[in-house]
Amino acid sequence: PNFKSVMVLLLFTAGLFSSCTKKEEVPDSVSEVNFSTLTGAEQIFDSKYLENGNCIVVGHSNGDGFMMMYDSEGKVLWNKYVGGVEDENFYKVIITSDNHLLVAGTTKSELEGASYAGVRTGFVLKLSMDGAIVWKKSFGGESDVVFYGLAEGPDGNYIATGNQSVKAIETLVVKFSKDGAVLWDKIYSI
């Protein structure tokens, strides 16, 4: 391996484990990290450390959105790949107050819950902690939509934020109910 690939591996490792371990538990070296479950084609965009010591990572792998749950020792508890014939990416994950995972990203496939194939559609999944899909929703239409951010409000509903591209890139904010219904959406042109 050349210097550039070694640096990418080190940066990847530092980013993954700084988000998924307590600050005092960050590995001292790459040799402490078990990459045996990864295929080498993954891009990890977000990760969260859970109170029980587990860690969830989300991203993109070989054209599909993917999620992996690790225990506190680094053992894979489960993984899930979501995709169709086109690309899917998961960019953000949060832990909800009702102890579920909420994942946001984009899809170009005709997946159940995503109705606009051919353009990128914003996509939100709610999952149980064991990886079972509770609900999935898409948002989009004639133009590309990508969700990059998620937040839960004090009312238990969720906000997904991202971009929509029609003639120019616009900022998009969508509020979903805790059951996945779209409550409202706002588009802001800059």
JSON list of C-alpha atoms in Angstrom, two decimals:
[
{"chain": "A", "resi": 1, "resn": "PRO", "atom": "CA", "xyz": [0.00, 0.00, 0.00]},
{"chain": "A", "resi": 2, "resn": "ASN", "atom": "CA", "xyz": [1.13, 3.52, -0.72]},
{"chain": "A", "resi": 3, "resn": "PHE", "atom": "CA", "xyz": [1.22, 6.42, 1.74]},
{"chain": "A", "resi": 4, "resn": "LYS", "atom": "CA", "xyz": [-2.09, 7.84, 0.50]},
{"chain": "A", "resi": 5, "resn": "SER", "atom": "CA", "xyz": [-4.03, 4.57, 1.05]},
{"chain": "A", "resi": 6, "resn": "VAL", "atom": "CA", "xyz": [-2.51, 4.15, 4.53]},
{"chain": "A", "resi": 7, "resn": "MET", "atom": "CA", "xyz": [-3.57, 7.71, 5.45]},
{"chain": "A", "resi": 8, "resn": "VAL", "atom": "CA", "xyz": [-7.11, 7.10, 4.18]},
{"chain": "A", "resi": 9, "resn": "LEU", "atom": "CA", "xyz": [-7.31, 3.93, 6.32]},
{"chain": "A", "resi": 10, "resn": "LEU", "atom": "CA", "xyz": [-6.05, 5.79, 9.38]},
{"chain": "A", "resi": 11, "resn": "LEU", "atom": "CA", "xyz": [-8.48, 8.68, 8.86]},
{"chain": "A", "resi": 12, "resn": "PHE", "atom": "CA", "xyz": [-11.34, 6.21, 8.30]},
{"chain": "A", "resi": 13, "resn": "THR", "atom": "CA", "xyz": [-10.43, 4.36, 11.48]},
{"chain": "A", "resi": 14, "resn": "ALA", "atom": "CA", "xyz": [-10.12, 7.53, 13.55]},
{"chain": "A", "resi": 15, "resn": "GLY", "atom": "CA", "xyz": [-13.45, 8.84, 12.28]},
{"chain": "A", "resi": 16, "resn": "LEU", "atom": "CA", "xyz": [-15.33, 5.60, 12.85]},
{"chain": "A", "resi": 17, "resn": "PHE", "atom": "CA", "xyz": [-14.06, 4.95, 16.33]},
{"chain": "A", "resi": 18, "resn": "SER", "atom": "CA", "xyz": [-14.09, 8.51, 17.59]},
{"chain": "A", "resi": 19, "resn": "SER", "atom": "CA", "xyz": [-17.86, 8.47, 17.03]},
{"chain": "A", "resi": 20, "resn": "CYS", "atom": "CA", "xyz": [-18.45, 4.93, 18.28]},
{"chain": "A", "resi": 21, "resn": "THR", "atom": "CA", "xyz": [-16.35, 4.69, 21.39]},
{"chain": "A", "resi": 22, "resn": "LYS", "atom": "CA", "xyz": [-16.13, 6.62, 24.58]},
{"chain": "A", "resi": 23, "resn": "LYS", "atom": "CA", "xyz": [-13.29, 9.10, 24.43]},
{"chain": "A", "resi": 24, "resn": "GLU", "atom": "CA", "xyz": [-11.24, 7.07, 26.92]},
{"chain": "A", "resi": 25, "resn": "GLU", "atom": "CA", "xyz": [-11.70, 3.91, 24.82]},
{"chain": "A", "resi": 26, "resn": "VAL", "atom": "CA", "xyz": [-10.35, 5.12, 21.45]},
{"chain": "A", "resi": 27, "resn": "PRO", "atom": "CA", "xyz": [-8.05, 2.39, 20.06]},
{"chain": "A", "resi": 28, "resn": "ASP", "atom": "CA", "xyz": [-4.32, 3.11, 20.23]},
{"chain": "A", "resi": 29, "resn": "SER", "atom": "CA", "xyz": [-3.57, 1.51, 16.88]},
{"chain": "A", "resi": 30, "resn": "VAL", "atom": "CA", "xyz": [-5.14, 0.22, 13.70]},
{"chain": "A", "resi": 31, "resn": "SER", "atom": "CA", "xyz": [-4.31, -3.34, 14.77]},
{"chain": "A", "resi": 32, "resn": "GLU", "atom": "CA", "xyz": [-7.02, -3.12, 17.45]},
{"chain": "A", "resi": 33, "resn": "VAL", "atom": "CA", "xyz": [-9.72, -2.58, 14.80]},
{"chain": "A", "resi": 34, "resn": "ASN", "atom": "CA", "xyz": [-11.49, -5.61, 13.31]},
{"chain": "A", "resi": 35, "resn": "PHE", "atom": "CA", "xyz": [-12.26, -4.93, 9.63]},
{"chain": "A", "resi": 36, "resn": "SER", "atom": "CA", "xyz": [-13.06, -8.57, 8.83]},
{"chain": "A", "resi": 37, "resn": "THR", "atom": "CA", "xyz": [-16.76, -7.82, 8.25]},
{"chain": "A", "resi": 38, "resn": "LEU", "atom": "CA", "xyz": [-16.14, -5.05, 5.72]},
{"chain": "A", "resi": 39, "resn": "THR", "atom": "CA", "xyz": [-15.77, -5.78, 2.02]},
{"chain": "A", "resi": 40, "resn": "GLY", "atom": "CA", "xyz": [-13.54, -2.82, 1.23]},
{"chain": "A", "resi": 41, "resn": "ALA", "atom": "CA", "xyz": [-16.20, -1.03, -0.81]},
{"chain": "A", "resi": 42, "resn": "GLU", "atom": "CA", "xyz": [-17.92, 0.70, 2.13]},
{"chain": "A", "resi": 43, "resn": "GLN", "atom": "CA", "xyz": [-18.12, 4.42, 2.70]},
{"chain": "A", "resi": 44, "resn": "ILE", "atom": "CA", "xyz": [-19.18, 5.25, 6.23]},
{"chain": "A", "resi": 45, "resn": "PHE", "atom": "CA", "xyz": [-20.97, 8.58, 6.55]},
{"chain": "A", "resi": 46, "resn": "ASP", "atom": "CA", "xyz": [-22.22, 8.52, 10.15]},
{"chain": "A", "resi": 47, "resn": "SER", "atom": "CA", "xyz": [-22.03, 6.51, 13.36]},
{"chain": "A", "resi": 48, "resn": "LYS", "atom": "CA", "xyz": [-23.54, 6.65, 16.83]},
{"chain": "A", "resi": 49, "resn": "TYR", "atom": "CA", "xyz": [-22.49, 5.22, 20.15]},
{"chain": "A", "resi": 50, "resn": "LEU", "atom": "CA", "xyz": [-25.38, 3.72, 22.15]},
{"chain": "A", "resi": 51, "resn": "GLU", "atom": "CA", "xyz": [-25.69, 3.79, 25.94]},
{"chain": "A", "resi": 52, "resn": "ASN", "atom": "CA", "xyz": [-25.32, 0.00, 26.14]},
{"chain": "A", "resi": 53, "resn": "GLY", "atom": "CA", "xyz": [-21.88, 0.17, 24.48]},
{"chain": "A", "resi": 54, "resn": "ASN", "atom": "CA", "xyz": [-23.03, -0.83, 20.99]},
{"chain": "A", "resi": 55, "resn": "CYS", "atom": "CA", "xyz": [-22.27, 1.23, 17.90]},
{"chain": "A", "resi": 56, "resn": "ILE", "atom": "CA", "xyz": [-24.29, 1.74, 14.70]},
{"chain": "A", "resi": 57, "resn": "VAL", "atom": "CA", "xyz": [-22.62, 2.84, 11.44]},
{"chain": "A", "resi": 58, "resn": "VAL", "atom": "CA", "xyz": [-24.37, 3.82, 8.20]},
{"chain": "A", "resi": 59, "resn": "GLY", "atom": "CA", "xyz": [-23.16, 4.51, 4.71]},
{"chain": "A", "resi": 60, "resn": "HIS", "atom": "CA", "xyz": [-22.87, 3.14, 1.18]},
{"chain": "A", "resi": 61, "resn": "SER", "atom": "CA", "xyz": [-21.57, -0.20, -0.10]},
{"chain": "A", "resi": 62, "resn": "ASN", "atom": "CA", "xyz": [-21.53, -1.47, -3.69]},
{"chain": "A", "resi": 63, "resn": "GLY", "atom": "CA", "xyz": [-24.53, 0.65, -4.68]},
{"chain": "A", "resi": 64, "resn": "ASP", "atom": "CA", "xyz": [-26.65, -0.04, -1.57]},
{"chain": "A", "resi": 65, "resn": "GLY", "atom": "CA", "xyz": [-27.26, 1.82, 1.65]},
{"chain": "A", "resi": 66, "resn": "PHE", "atom": "CA", "xyz": [-25.91, -0.18, 4.56]},
{"chain": "A", "resi": 67, "resn": "MET", "atom": "CA", "xyz": [-26.06, -0.29, 8.36]},
{"chain": "A", "resi": 68, "resn": "MET", "atom": "CA", "xyz": [-24.01, -2.33, 10.82]},
{"chain": "A", "resi": 69, "resn": "MET", "atom": "CA", "xyz": [-24.53, -2.71, 14.56]},
{"chain": "A", "resi": 70, "resn": "TYR", "atom": "CA", "xyz": [-21.43, -3.60, 16.59]},
{"chain": "A", "resi": 71, "resn": "ASP", "atom": "CA", "xyz": [-21.28, -4.62, 20.23]},
{"chain": "A", "resi": 72, "resn": "SER", "atom": "CA", "xyz": [-18.86, -2.99, 22.67]},
{"chain": "A", "resi": 73, "resn": "GLU", "atom": "CA", "xyz": [-16.16, -5.54, 21.73]},
{"chain": "A", "resi": 74, "resn": "GLY", "atom": "CA", "xyz": [-16.42, -4.79, 17.99]},
{"chain": "A", "resi": 75, "resn": "LYS", "atom": "CA", "xyz": [-18.39, -7.95, 17.07]},
{"chain": "A", "resi": 76, "resn": "VAL", "atom": "CA", "xyz": [-21.02, -7.43, 14.34]},
{"chain": "A", "resi": 77, "resn": "LEU", "atom": "CA", "xyz": [-24.48, -8.02, 15.82]},
{"chain": "A", "resi": 78, "resn": "TRP", "atom": "CA", "xyz": [-26.32, -7.44, 12.55]},
{"chain": "A", "resi": 79, "resn": "ASN", "atom": "CA", "xyz": [-26.00, -5.72, 9.21]},
{"chain": "A", "resi": 80, "resn": "LYS", "atom": "CA", "xyz": [-28.57, -4.62, 6.69]},
{"chain": "A", "resi": 81, "resn": "TYR", "atom": "CA", "xyz": [-28.16, -3.63, 3.06]},
{"chain": "A", "resi": 82, "resn": "VAL", "atom": "CA", "xyz": [-31.03, -1.73, 1.40]},
{"chain": "A", "resi": 83, "resn": "GLY", "atom": "CA", "xyz": [-31.01, -1.24, -2.32]},
{"chain": "A", "resi": 84, "resn": "GLY", "atom": "CA", "xyz": [-32.41, -1.81, -5.75]},
{"chain": "A", "resi": 85, "resn": "VAL", "atom": "CA", "xyz": [-30.93, -1.61, -9.22]},
{"chain": "A", "resi": 86, "resn": "GLU", "atom": "CA", "xyz": [-29.71, 1.99, -8.71]},
{"chain": "A", "resi": 87, "resn": "ASP", "atom": "CA", "xyz": [-27.67, 3.69, -5.96]},
{"chain": "A", "resi": 88, "resn": "GLU", "atom": "CA", "xyz": [-28.70, 4.15, -2.34]},
{"chain": "A", "resi": 89, "resn": "ASN", "atom": "CA", "xyz": [-26.79, 6.07, 0.33]},
{"chain": "A", "resi": 90, "resn": "PHE", "atom": "CA", "xyz": [-27.44, 6.47, 4.05]},
{"chain": "A", "resi": 91, "resn": "TYR", "atom": "CA", "xyz": [-25.94, 9.71, 5.36]},
{"chain": "A", "resi": 92, "resn": "LYS", "atom": "CA", "xyz": [-27.29, 10.15, 8.88]},
{"chain": "A", "resi": 93, "resn": "VAL", "atom": "CA", "xyz": [-28.44, 8.03, 11.83]},
{"chain": "A", "resi": 94, "resn": "ILE", "atom": "CA", "xyz": [-30.00, 9.10, 15.14]},
{"chain": "A", "resi": 95, "resn": "ILE", "atom": "CA", "xyz": [-31.24, 7.22, 18.20]},
{"chain": "A", "resi": 96, "resn": "THR", "atom": "CA", "xyz": [-34.86, 8.15, 18.89]},
{"chain": "A", "resi": 97, "resn": "SER", "atom": "CA", "xyz": [-36.43, 8.70, 22.30]},
{"chain": "A", "resi": 98, "resn": "ASP", "atom": "CA", "xyz": [-38.51, 5.52, 21.82]},
{"chain": "A", "resi": 99, "resn": "ASN", "atom": "CA", "xyz": [-35.26, 3.53, 21.41]},
{"chain": "A", "resi": 100, "resn": "HIS", "atom": "CA", "xyz": [-35.27, 3.08, 17.64]},
{"chain": "A", "resi": 101, "resn": "LEU", "atom": "CA", "xyz": [-32.85, 4.01, 14.87]},
{"chain": "A", "resi": 102, "resn": "LEU", "atom": "CA", "xyz": [-33.76, 6.65, 12.31]},
{"chain": "A", "resi": 103, "resn": "VAL", "atom": "CA", "xyz": [-31.68, 6.67, 9.12]},
{"chain": "A", "resi": 104, "resn": "ALA", "atom": "CA", "xyz": [-31.76, 9.26, 6.31]},
{"chain": "A", "resi": 105, "resn": "GLY", "atom": "CA", "xyz": [-30.30, 9.28, 2.84]},
{"chain": "A", "resi": 106, "resn": "THR", "atom": "CA", "xyz": [-31.25, 8.91, -0.78]},
{"chain": "A", "resi": 107, "resn": "THR", "atom": "CA", "xyz": [-32.35, 6.28, -3.29]},
{"chain": "A", "resi": 108, "resn": "LYS", "atom": "CA", "xyz": [-32.63, 6.13, -7.08]},
{"chain": "A", "resi": 109, "resn": "SER", "atom": "CA", "xyz": [-34.38, 2.75, -7.14]},
{"chain": "A", "resi": 110, "resn": "GLU", "atom": "CA", "xyz": [-38.03, 1.77, -7.08]},
{"chain": "A", "resi": 111, "resn": "LEU", "atom": "CA", "xyz": [-37.99, 0.51, -3.51]},
{"chain": "A", "resi": 112, "resn": "GLU", "atom": "CA", "xyz": [-41.08, -0.06, -1.44]},
{"chain": "A", "resi": 113, "resn": "GLY", "atom": "CA", "xyz": [-41.74, 3.33, 0.12]},
{"chain": "A", "resi": 114, "resn": "ALA", "atom": "CA", "xyz": [-39.81, 5.16, -2.64]},
{"chain": "A", "resi": 115, "resn": "SER", "atom": "CA", "xyz": [-42.05, 5.96, -5.56]},
{"chain": "A", "resi": 116, "resn": "TYR", "atom": "CA", "xyz": [-39.93, 8.02, -7.96]},
{"chain": "A", "resi": 117, "resn": "ALA", "atom": "CA", "xyz": [-37.38, 5.91, -9.81]},
{"chain": "A", "resi": 118, "resn": "GLY", "atom": "CA", "xyz": [-34.84, 7.64, -12.03]},
{"chain": "A", "resi": 119, "resn": "VAL", "atom": "CA", "xyz": [-34.16, 10.65, -9.81]},
{"chain": "A", "resi": 120, "resn": "ARG", "atom": "CA", "xyz": [-32.65, 10.66, -6.34]},
{"chain": "A", "resi": 121, "resn": "THR", "atom": "CA", "xyz": [-35.42, 10.54, -3.73]},
{"chain": "A", "resi": 122, "resn": "GLY", "atom": "CA", "xyz": [-34.91, 11.49, -0.09]},
{"chain": "A", "resi": 123, "resn": "PHE", "atom": "CA", "xyz": [-35.39, 8.41, 2.06]},
{"chain": "A", "resi": 124, "resn": "VAL", "atom": "CA", "xyz": [-36.00, 7.91, 5.82]},
{"chain": "A", "resi": 125, "resn": "LEU", "atom": "CA", "xyz": [-36.08, 4.52, 7.59]},
{"chain": "A", "resi": 126, "resn": "LYS", "atom": "CA", "xyz": [-37.13, 3.79, 11.15]},
{"chain": "A", "resi": 127, "resn": "LEU", "atom": "CA", "xyz": [-35.70, 0.54, 12.52]},
{"chain": "A", "resi": 128, "resn": "SER", "atom": "CA", "xyz": [-35.80, -1.39, 15.77]},
{"chain": "A", "resi": 129, "resn": "MET", "atom": "CA", "xyz": [-32.50, -1.87, 17.59]},
{"chain": "A", "resi": 130, "resn": "ASP", "atom": "CA", "xyz": [-32.26, -5.38, 16.12]},
{"chain": "A", "resi": 131, "resn": "GLY", "atom": "CA", "xyz": [-32.45, -3.98, 12.55]},
{"chain": "A", "resi": 132, "resn": "ALA", "atom": "CA", "xyz": [-36.09, -4.74, 11.70]},
{"chain": "A", "resi": 133, "resn": "ILE", "atom": "CA", "xyz": [-37.63, -2.02, 9.52]},
{"chain": "A", "resi": 134, "resn": "VAL", "atom": "CA", "xyz": [-40.57, -0.33, 11.29]},
{"chain": "A", "resi": 135, "resn": "TRP", "atom": "CA", "xyz": [-41.38, 2.06, 8.44]},
{"chain": "A", "resi": 136, "resn": "LYS", "atom": "CA", "xyz": [-39.77, 3.71, 5.43]},
{"chain": "A", "resi": 137, "resn": "LYS", "atom": "CA", "xyz": [-40.72, 6.88, 3.62]},
{"chain": "A", "resi": 138, "resn": "SER", "atom": "CA", "xyz": [-39.52, 8.70, 0.56]},
{"chain": "A", "resi": 139, "resn": "PHE", "atom": "CA", "xyz": [-39.80, 12.34, -0.38]},
{"chain": "A", "resi": 140, "resn": "GLY", "atom": "CA", "xyz": [-39.27, 13.78, -3.82]},
{"chain": "A", "resi": 141, "resn": "GLY", "atom": "CA", "xyz": [-40.65, 13.85, -7.29]},
{"chain": "A", "resi": 142, "resn": "GLU", "atom": "CA", "xyz": [-39.47, 15.50, -10.45]},
{"chain": "A", "resi": 143, "resn": "SER", "atom": "CA", "xyz": [-36.12, 16.58, -9.00]},
{"chain": "A", "resi": 144, "resn": "ASP", "atom": "CA", "xyz": [-33.28, 15.09, -6.97]},
{"chain": "A", "resi": 145, "resn": "VAL", "atom": "CA", "xyz": [-33.76, 15.09, -3.19]},
{"chain": "A", "resi": 146, "resn": "VAL", "atom": "CA", "xyz": [-31.08, 14.07, -0.69]},
{"chain": "A", "resi": 147, "resn": "PHE", "atom": "CA", "xyz": [-31.50, 13.99, 3.10]},
{"chain": "A", "resi": 148, "resn": "TYR", "atom": "CA", "xyz": [-28.27, 14.66, 5.01]},
{"chain": "A", "resi": 149, "resn": "GLY", "atom": "CA", "xyz": [-29.59, 15.52, 8.48]},
{"chain": "A", "resi": 150, "resn": "LEU", "atom": "CA", "xyz": [-32.09, 14.27, 11.06]},
{"chain": "A", "resi": 151, "resn": "ALA", "atom": "CA", "xyz": [-33.37, 15.51, 14.39]},
{"chain": "A", "resi": 152, "resn": "GLU", "atom": "CA", "xyz": [-36.10, 14.52, 16.82]},
{"chain": "A", "resi": 153, "resn": "GLY", "atom": "CA", "xyz": [-38.29, 17.23, 18.32]},
{"chain": "A", "resi": 154, "resn": "PRO", "atom": "CA", "xyz": [-39.69, 17.37, 21.85]},
{"chain": "A", "resi": 155, "resn": "ASP", "atom": "CA", "xyz": [-43.04, 16.24, 20.40]},
{"chain": "A", "resi": 156, "resn": "GLY", "atom": "CA", "xyz": [-41.49, 12.92, 19.23]},
{"chain": "A", "resi": 157, "resn": "ASN", "atom": "CA", "xyz": [-41.73, 13.88, 15.55]},
{"chain": "A", "resi": 158, "resn": "TYR", "atom": "CA", "xyz": [-38.73, 14.07, 13.22]},
{"chain": "A", "resi": 159, "resn": "ILE", "atom": "CA", "xyz": [-37.14, 16.66, 10.95]},
{"chain": "A", "resi": 160, "resn": "ALA", "atom": "CA", "xyz": [-35.18, 15.57, 7.88]},
{"chain": "A", "resi": 161, "resn": "THR", "atom": "CA", "xyz": [-33.00, 18.20, 6.19]},
{"chain": "A", "resi": 162, "resn": "GLY", "atom": "CA", "xyz": [-31.27, 18.18, 2.87]},
{"chain": "A", "resi": 163, "resn": "ASN", "atom": "CA", "xyz": [-31.23, 19.52, -0.66]},
{"chain": "A", "resi": 164, "resn": "GLN", "atom": "CA", "xyz": [-33.55, 19.54, -3.62]},
{"chain": "A", "resi": 165, "resn": "SER", "atom": "CA", "xyz": [-32.30, 20.26, -7.13]},
{"chain": "A", "resi": 166, "resn": "VAL", "atom": "CA", "xyz": [-34.71, 21.73, -9.66]},
{"chain": "A", "resi": 167, "resn": "LYS", "atom": "CA", "xyz": [-33.05, 24.61, -11.52]},
{"chain": "A", "resi": 168, "resn": "ALA", "atom": "CA", "xyz": [-30.74, 25.34, -8.60]},
{"chain": "A", "resi": 169, "resn": "ILE", "atom": "CA", "xyz": [-29.94, 23.62, -5.33]},
{"chain": "A", "resi": 170, "resn": "GLU", "atom": "CA", "xyz": [-32.49, 24.50, -2.67]},
{"chain": "A", "resi": 171, "resn": "THR", "atom": "CA", "xyz": [-32.56, 23.72, 1.04]},
{"chain": "A", "resi": 172, "resn": "LEU", "atom": "CA", "xyz": [-35.30, 21.31, 2.07]},
{"chain": "A", "resi": 173, "resn": "VAL", "atom": "CA", "xyz": [-36.82, 20.70, 5.52]},
{"chain": "A", "resi": 174, "resn": "VAL", "atom": "CA", "xyz": [-39.45, 17.96, 6.00]},
{"chain": "A", "resi": 175, "resn": "LYS", "atom": "CA", "xyz": [-41.27, 17.13, 9.22]},
{"chain": "A", "resi": 176, "resn": "PHE", "atom": "CA", "xyz": [-42.34, 13.48, 9.67]},
{"chain": "A", "resi": 177, "resn": "SER", "atom": "CA", "xyz": [-44.61, 12.11, 12.39]},
{"chain": "A", "resi": 178, "resn": "LYS", "atom": "CA", "xyz": [-43.28, 9.37, 14.66]},
{"chain": "A", "resi": 179, "resn": "ASP", "atom": "CA", "xyz": [-45.25, 6.98, 12.40]},
{"chain": "A", "resi": 180, "resn": "GLY", "atom": "CA", "xyz": [-43.64, 8.29, 9.19]},
{"chain": "A", "resi": 181, "resn": "ALA", "atom": "CA", "xyz": [-46.41, 10.54, 7.82]},
{"chain": "A", "resi": 182, "resn": "VAL", "atom": "CA", "xyz": [-45.21, 13.78, 6.19]},
{"chain": "A", "resi": 183, "resn": "LEU", "atom": "CA", "xyz": [-46.58, 16.63, 8.33]},
{"chain": "A", "resi": 184, "resn": "TRP", "atom": "CA", "xyz": [-45.11, 19.51, 6.33]},
{"chain": "A", "resi": 185, "resn": "ASP", "atom": "CA", "xyz": [-42.24, 20.49, 4.08]},
{"chain": "A", "resi": 186, "resn": "LYS", "atom": "CA", "xyz": [-40.46, 23.78, 3.40]},
{"chain": "A", "resi": 187, "resn": "ILE", "atom": "CA", "xyz": [-38.13, 24.70, 0.55]},
{"chain": "A", "resi": 188, "resn": "TYR", "atom": "CA", "xyz": [-35.69, 27.60, 0.85]},
{"chain": "A", "resi": 189, "resn": "SER", "atom": "CA", "xyz": [-33.94, 29.07, -2.17]},
{"chain": "A", "resi": 190, "resn": "ILE", "atom": "CA", "xyz": [-30.64, 30.81, -1.57]}
]
